[in-house]
Coordinates of C-alpha atoms and ligand atoms in Angstrom, one line a residue:
M1 CA 36.5 79.1 58.2
D2 CA 38.4 82.3 57.9
K3 CA 37.3 84.6 60.7
K4 CA 36.9 87.7 58.5
L5 CA 34.8 85.9 56.0
K6 CA 32.7 84.3 58.8
K7 CA 32.0 87.8 60.0
I8 CA 31.1 89.1 56.6
F9 CA 29.5 85.9 55.2
P10 CA 28.0 83.9 58.0
E11 CA 25.9 82.0 55.4
A12 CA 29.0 80.3 54.0
K13 CA 28.7 76.7 55.1
D14 CA 31.4 74.3 56.4
F15 CA 30.0 71.0 55.1
L16 CA 32.5 71.2 52.1
P17 CA 35.9 72.4 53.4
I18 CA 38.2 73.1 50.5
H19 CA 41.9 73.8 50.9
G20 CA 42.2 75.3 47.4
T21 CA 42.3 74.6 43.7
D22 CA 44.1 71.3 43.2
Y23 CA 44.5 71.7 39.4
V24 CA 42.8 72.9 36.3
E25 CA 42.5 70.5 33.3
F26 CA 42.1 71.7 29.8
Y27 CA 41.0 69.5 26.9
V28 CA 43.0 70.5 23.9
G29 CA 43.6 69.4 20.3
N30 CA 47.3 69.1 20.7
A31 CA 48.6 68.8 24.3
K32 CA 52.3 68.7 23.3
Q33 CA 52.1 72.0 21.5
A34 CA 49.8 73.6 24.2
A35 CA 52.4 72.6 26.9
H36 CA 55.1 74.3 24.9
F37 CA 53.0 77.5 24.7
Y38 CA 52.3 77.6 28.5
K39 CA 55.9 76.9 29.3
T40 CA 57.3 79.4 26.9
A41 CA 54.7 82.2 27.2
F42 CA 53.4 81.8 30.8
G43 CA 56.6 80.4 32.4
F44 CA 55.0 77.1 33.6
Q45 CA 57.4 74.3 34.6
S46 CA 57.4 70.7 33.4
L47 CA 56.0 68.6 36.2
A48 CA 54.4 65.3 35.2
Y49 CA 53.3 63.3 32.2
S50 CA 51.0 60.4 31.3
G51 CA 50.6 58.8 27.9
L52 CA 51.7 55.8 25.9
E53 CA 55.0 55.6 27.8
T54 CA 53.1 55.2 31.1
G55 CA 50.6 52.7 29.7
D56 CA 47.7 55.1 28.9
T57 CA 46.7 54.4 25.4
T58 CA 43.5 56.5 25.4
K59 CA 44.9 60.0 26.2
T60 CA 48.0 62.0 26.8
S61 CA 48.4 64.6 29.6
Y62 CA 51.1 67.1 30.4
V63 CA 51.1 68.6 33.9
L64 CA 52.7 72.0 34.4
S65 CA 53.2 74.0 37.5
Q66 CA 54.2 77.5 38.7
E67 CA 54.2 78.2 42.5
K68 CA 50.8 76.9 43.7
I69 CA 49.3 76.6 40.2
R70 CA 48.9 73.3 38.5
I71 CA 47.5 72.9 35.0
V72 CA 46.9 69.7 33.0
L73 CA 46.7 69.7 29.2
T74 CA 45.0 66.6 27.9
T75 CA 44.4 65.4 24.3
P76 CA 42.6 62.2 23.2
M77 CA 44.6 59.5 21.3
S78 CA 41.6 58.4 19.2
G79 CA 38.2 59.5 18.1
N80 CA 34.7 58.8 19.6
T81 CA 35.8 59.7 23.1
E82 CA 34.3 62.1 25.6
I83 CA 37.5 64.2 25.3
E84 CA 37.3 64.4 21.5
E85 CA 33.6 65.3 21.6
H86 CA 34.4 68.1 24.1
I87 CA 37.1 69.5 21.8
T88 CA 34.9 69.3 18.7
K89 CA 32.0 71.1 20.5
H90 CA 34.0 73.7 22.5
G91 CA 37.4 74.0 21.0
D92 CA 40.3 74.0 23.5
G93 CA 38.9 74.9 27.0
V94 CA 38.7 74.1 30.7
K95 CA 37.0 70.8 31.4
I96 CA 38.0 70.1 35.1
I97 CA 38.3 72.5 38.0
A98 CA 39.7 70.1 40.6
L99 CA 39.3 71.0 44.3
W100 CA 41.6 69.8 47.1
V101 CA 39.6 68.3 50.0
D102 CA 40.3 66.1 53.0
D103 CA 37.5 63.7 52.3
A104 CA 36.5 63.2 48.6
K105 CA 33.8 60.6 49.5
K106 CA 32.1 63.0 51.9
A107 CA 32.4 65.9 49.5
W108 CA 30.6 63.8 46.8
E109 CA 28.0 62.6 49.3
E110 CA 27.2 66.0 50.7
T111 CA 27.0 67.7 47.3
T112 CA 25.0 65.0 45.5
K113 CA 22.6 64.9 48.5
R114 CA 22.0 68.6 47.9
G115 CA 21.2 68.1 44.3
A116 CA 24.6 68.0 42.4
K117 CA 24.6 65.6 39.4
S118 CA 27.4 63.0 39.8
Y119 CA 30.2 62.9 37.3
E120 CA 32.3 60.3 39.0
R121 CA 31.5 58.3 42.1
P122 CA 34.2 58.2 44.8
N123 CA 37.0 55.8 43.8
E124 CA 40.5 55.1 44.8
I125 CA 43.3 55.2 42.3
S126 CA 46.8 54.1 43.4
D127 CA 50.3 53.3 42.3
N128 CA 53.6 52.7 44.1
N129 CA 53.5 56.2 45.6
G130 CA 50.2 55.7 47.4
S131 CA 46.6 56.3 46.7
V132 CA 44.2 59.2 45.9
I133 CA 40.5 59.2 46.4
R134 CA 38.7 61.1 43.6
S135 CA 35.1 61.9 43.0
G136 CA 33.3 64.5 40.8
I137 CA 30.1 66.5 40.1
H138 CA 28.9 68.5 37.1
T139 CA 28.7 72.2 37.2
Y140 CA 27.8 74.7 34.4
G141 CA 27.9 73.5 30.8
D142 CA 30.2 70.5 30.3
T143 CA 32.5 71.7 33.1
V144 CA 33.2 69.5 36.0
H145 CA 34.4 69.8 39.6
L146 CA 36.6 66.9 40.8
F147 CA 37.3 66.4 44.5
I148 CA 40.8 65.2 45.2
E149 CA 41.9 63.7 48.5
R150 CA 45.6 63.2 48.4
K151 CA 46.7 62.7 52.1
N152 CA 47.9 59.1 51.4
F153 CA 49.8 60.0 48.2
N154 CA 53.4 61.3 47.9
G155 CA 53.9 61.0 44.1
I156 CA 54.6 63.8 41.7
F157 CA 50.9 64.5 40.7
L158 CA 48.4 61.7 40.6
P159 CA 48.8 57.9 40.5
G160 CA 49.7 56.8 36.9
F161 CA 51.8 59.9 36.2
K162 CA 55.6 60.0 35.9
Q163 CA 57.9 62.9 36.5
W164 CA 58.3 64.9 33.3
D165 CA 62.0 65.8 32.9
S166 CA 62.5 68.2 30.0
E167 CA 65.6 69.8 28.6
Y168 CA 63.5 72.9 27.7
N169 CA 62.9 74.9 30.9
P170 CA 62.0 78.6 30.4
E171 CA 62.1 80.7 33.6
P172 CA 58.9 81.3 35.6
V173 CA 57.3 84.7 35.2
G174 CA 56.1 85.2 38.8
L175 CA 52.6 83.6 38.6
K176 CA 51.7 82.6 42.2
Y177 CA 48.2 81.1 42.6
I178 CA 44.7 81.2 41.0
D179 CA 42.9 84.2 42.4
H180 CA 39.5 83.4 40.8
M181 CA 37.9 81.5 37.9
V182 CA 35.0 82.9 36.0
G183 CA 32.1 81.0 34.5
N184 CA 29.9 82.3 31.6
V185 CA 26.4 81.0 31.7
G186 CA 23.3 81.5 29.5
W187 CA 20.5 84.1 29.7
N188 CA 18.7 84.0 33.1
E189 CA 21.0 81.3 34.4
M190 CA 23.2 83.4 36.8
N191 CA 20.8 82.9 39.7
I192 CA 20.5 79.2 39.0
W193 CA 24.3 78.8 39.4
E194 CA 24.4 81.2 42.4
E195 CA 21.9 78.8 44.0
F196 CA 24.0 75.8 43.0
Y197 CA 27.2 77.2 44.6
R198 CA 25.2 78.4 47.6
D199 CA 23.0 75.4 48.3
V200 CA 25.1 72.5 46.8
M201 CA 28.6 73.7 47.5
G202 CA 28.0 75.8 50.7
F203 CA 29.5 79.0 49.1
A204 CA 28.4 82.6 49.9
N205 CA 27.7 85.5 47.6
L206 CA 30.7 87.9 48.0
I207 CA 29.4 90.6 45.6
T208 CA 26.9 91.2 42.9
F209 CA 27.3 93.4 39.8
D210 CA 24.1 94.3 37.9
D211 CA 23.9 95.5 34.3
K212 CA 24.2 99.1 35.4
D213 CA 27.6 98.3 36.9
I214 CA 28.8 96.4 33.8
S215 CA 27.7 98.2 30.7
T216 CA 29.0 100.4 27.9
Q217 CA 27.2 102.3 25.2
Y218 CA 26.7 99.0 23.4
T219 CA 26.8 95.9 25.6
A220 CA 26.0 94.7 29.2
L221 CA 26.4 91.8 31.5
M222 CA 25.7 90.8 35.0
S223 CA 27.8 88.9 37.5
K224 CA 27.7 87.3 41.0
V225 CA 30.9 86.4 42.7
M226 CA 30.6 83.2 44.8
T227 CA 33.2 82.3 47.5
N228 CA 33.9 79.3 49.7
G229 CA 34.2 79.7 53.5
N230 CA 38.0 80.3 53.6
G231 CA 37.9 82.6 50.5
R232 CA 40.5 80.5 48.6
I233 CA 38.0 79.6 45.9
K234 CA 36.2 82.4 44.1
F235 CA 33.9 81.8 41.2
P236 CA 32.3 84.8 39.6
I237 CA 29.3 83.8 37.4
N238 CA 28.5 86.0 34.4
E239 CA 25.4 86.1 32.3
P240 CA 24.6 88.3 29.3
A241 CA 22.3 91.4 29.7
E242 CA 20.3 93.3 27.2
G243 CA 22.3 95.9 25.3
A244 CA 22.2 97.6 21.9
K245 CA 24.7 95.1 20.6
K246 CA 25.8 91.5 21.3
S247 CA 27.8 91.3 24.5
Q248 CA 31.1 89.5 25.0
I249 CA 29.2 86.8 27.0
E250 CA 26.9 86.0 24.1
E251 CA 29.9 85.9 21.8
Y252 CA 31.6 83.4 24.2
L253 CA 28.4 81.3 24.5
E254 CA 28.1 81.1 20.7
F255 CA 31.7 80.1 20.0
Y256 CA 32.0 77.8 23.0
N257 CA 28.6 76.2 22.2
G258 CA 27.3 76.8 25.7
P259 CA 28.4 77.8 29.2
G260 CA 32.0 77.4 30.3
C261 CA 35.1 78.9 31.9
Q262 CA 35.6 82.4 30.6
H263 CA 38.8 83.4 32.3
I264 CA 41.3 82.4 34.9
A265 CA 42.8 85.1 37.1
I266 CA 46.3 84.5 38.3
A267 CA 48.0 86.4 41.1
T268 CA 51.5 87.9 40.9
D269 CA 53.5 89.9 43.5
D270 CA 55.1 92.0 40.7
I271 CA 52.8 92.7 37.9
I272 CA 55.2 95.0 36.1
N273 CA 57.8 92.3 35.7
T274 CA 55.4 89.5 35.1
V275 CA 53.6 91.4 32.3
K276 CA 56.8 92.7 30.8
E277 CA 58.2 89.2 30.6
M278 CA 54.9 87.7 29.2
K279 CA 54.8 90.3 26.5
L280 CA 58.4 89.5 25.5
R281 CA 57.4 85.9 25.3
G282 CA 54.5 86.7 22.9
V283 CA 51.4 86.9 25.1
E284 CA 48.9 89.3 23.6
F285 CA 47.1 91.6 26.1
L286 CA 44.1 93.9 25.7
H287 CA 45.0 97.6 25.5
V288 CA 42.9 100.4 27.0
P289 CA 43.1 103.8 25.3
K290 CA 45.9 106.0 26.7
S291 CA 43.2 108.5 27.8
Y292 CA 42.4 106.0 30.5
Y293 CA 45.5 107.2 32.4
D294 CA 44.4 110.9 32.1
T295 CA 41.9 110.4 34.9
V296 CA 42.5 107.0 36.6
F297 CA 44.8 108.3 39.3
D298 CA 42.3 111.0 40.3
R299 CA 40.0 108.1 41.2
V300 CA 42.7 105.7 42.6
G301 CA 45.1 108.1 44.2
K302 CA 48.7 107.3 45.0
I303 CA 50.2 103.9 44.2
D304 CA 53.6 102.4 44.9
E305 CA 54.4 101.5 41.3
E306 CA 55.9 103.8 38.7
I307 CA 53.1 105.3 36.7
T308 CA 54.9 105.4 33.4
K309 CA 55.6 101.7 33.6
I310 CA 51.9 101.0 34.4
R311 CA 50.8 103.1 31.5
D312 CA 53.4 101.7 29.0
L313 CA 52.3 98.1 29.8
S314 CA 48.5 99.1 29.7
I315 CA 47.9 97.8 33.2
L316 CA 44.6 98.8 34.8
V317 CA 44.3 100.1 38.4
D318 CA 41.4 100.2 40.8
R319 CA 40.8 101.0 44.5
D320 CA 38.3 99.8 47.2
E321 CA 38.0 100.5 50.9
E322 CA 40.8 98.0 51.7
G323 CA 43.4 99.1 49.2
Y324 CA 44.1 98.9 45.5
L325 CA 44.7 96.3 42.8
L326 CA 46.5 96.2 39.4
Q327 CA 45.1 94.0 36.6
I328 CA 45.5 93.2 32.9
F329 CA 43.7 90.8 30.6
T330 CA 45.1 88.7 27.8
K331 CA 43.3 88.3 24.5
P332 CA 41.8 84.8 24.0
V333 CA 44.5 82.2 24.0
E334 CA 42.9 80.0 21.3
D335 CA 41.4 80.8 17.9
R336 CA 37.8 80.9 19.2
P337 CA 37.1 84.0 21.2
T338 CA 36.6 82.0 24.4
L339 CA 39.1 81.4 27.3
F340 CA 41.5 84.2 28.3
F341 CA 43.6 85.0 31.4
E342 CA 43.8 87.9 33.8
I343 CA 47.0 88.8 35.7
I344 CA 46.2 90.5 39.0
Q345 CA 48.3 92.0 41.8
R346 CA 46.4 92.8 45.0
K347 CA 47.7 95.6 47.2
G348 CA 45.0 95.2 49.9
A349 CA 42.0 95.4 47.6
Q350 CA 39.8 92.2 47.7
S351 CA 37.4 93.4 44.9
F352 CA 37.4 92.7 41.2
G353 CA 38.2 96.0 39.5
K354 CA 34.7 97.4 39.1
G355 CA 36.1 100.8 38.3
N356 CA 37.8 99.3 35.2
F357 CA 34.8 97.4 33.8
K358 CA 33.8 100.1 31.4
A359 CA 37.3 100.7 29.9
L360 CA 37.9 97.0 29.8
F361 CA 34.6 96.2 28.1
E362 CA 35.2 98.9 25.6
A363 CA 38.6 97.4 24.8
I364 CA 36.9 94.0 24.3
E365 CA 34.3 95.6 22.1
L366 CA 37.1 96.9 19.8
E367 CA 38.3 93.2 19.5
Q368 CA 34.7 92.1 18.9
E369 CA 34.4 94.7 16.2
K370 CA 37.4 93.3 14.4
R371 CA 35.9 89.8 14.6
G372 CA 32.6 91.0 13.2
T373 CA 30.7 89.9 16.3
L374 CA 29.7 93.3 17.7
I375 CA 26.3 93.4 15.9
Ligands
FE2_1 FE1 38.5 88.5 36.7

């Protein structure tokens, strides 16, 4: 366990050591087109493929990577499958948050013993490049955690996948690793999932935001951030709170038909160039009113970046005791107002941009207004 976290969060348990996020798998209606979008707009690189050509007649998967991030886009090849049902119910969305562990059998045994519902018993999958042990448990909604043990595997991704050589290779945009992944859960369910991550997964509560921290004139929500022992996995859990109008969390739950992954925050070392490039490639970001910049630097103080660039790109800034951070949020990346992305650059700060919550949620409310869901 990381020394600093051990000092701050002695309650984080070591029974489930996790090296990091192994991959995130999305179930989508058209994996080929989704892969094109994430390559073009987000700068992901072609990594691996599985489908008819590799002998899989049930589904097609494209694996994309950028630095430490791996995403998988999977579509079913016929109806009446779990994947098709997932897409019909939720639209495109995150199905699997896979975690890289040393011992997938033990991870499954320890978590199911503590109350997790099994999704997949430990099993070995192999090809010419070696073998992987995989197991899985359910988390909120229809979302799943898979445990991946890959120390005896040296292939491109997982057994059964072949290298994906493409002639279309847009440049990366500087995305480095997944900083955190947020789950939206139903009314009064945040504490249930806090307990799940604490008791079943051995995580600790890093920080809690109540509805006073996260509210505007119209809407409110609450959030608890859960972290594993080494701090590489951070899962904030949001639930709606009472407000004058329908919150973004309620809107999500309605369109996603239940709990699910709300946003994936990806770290960059150079947010100005990353965001500039993503905008050029067609990614739509939320915009805060220009008046945000009239006062933000009174609160945040001096930063290294050019303020005009930050303002022109509508990047948000916040500071805590350890430093500052820069962040920006995309609009939802599918037709339903569900999953979106955050791009974040940390300059010391380990927090989540609390000082920006109000401006950010007002920007989201403007979008809700356009969609007719701010009622
Ligand atoms: Fe976030």
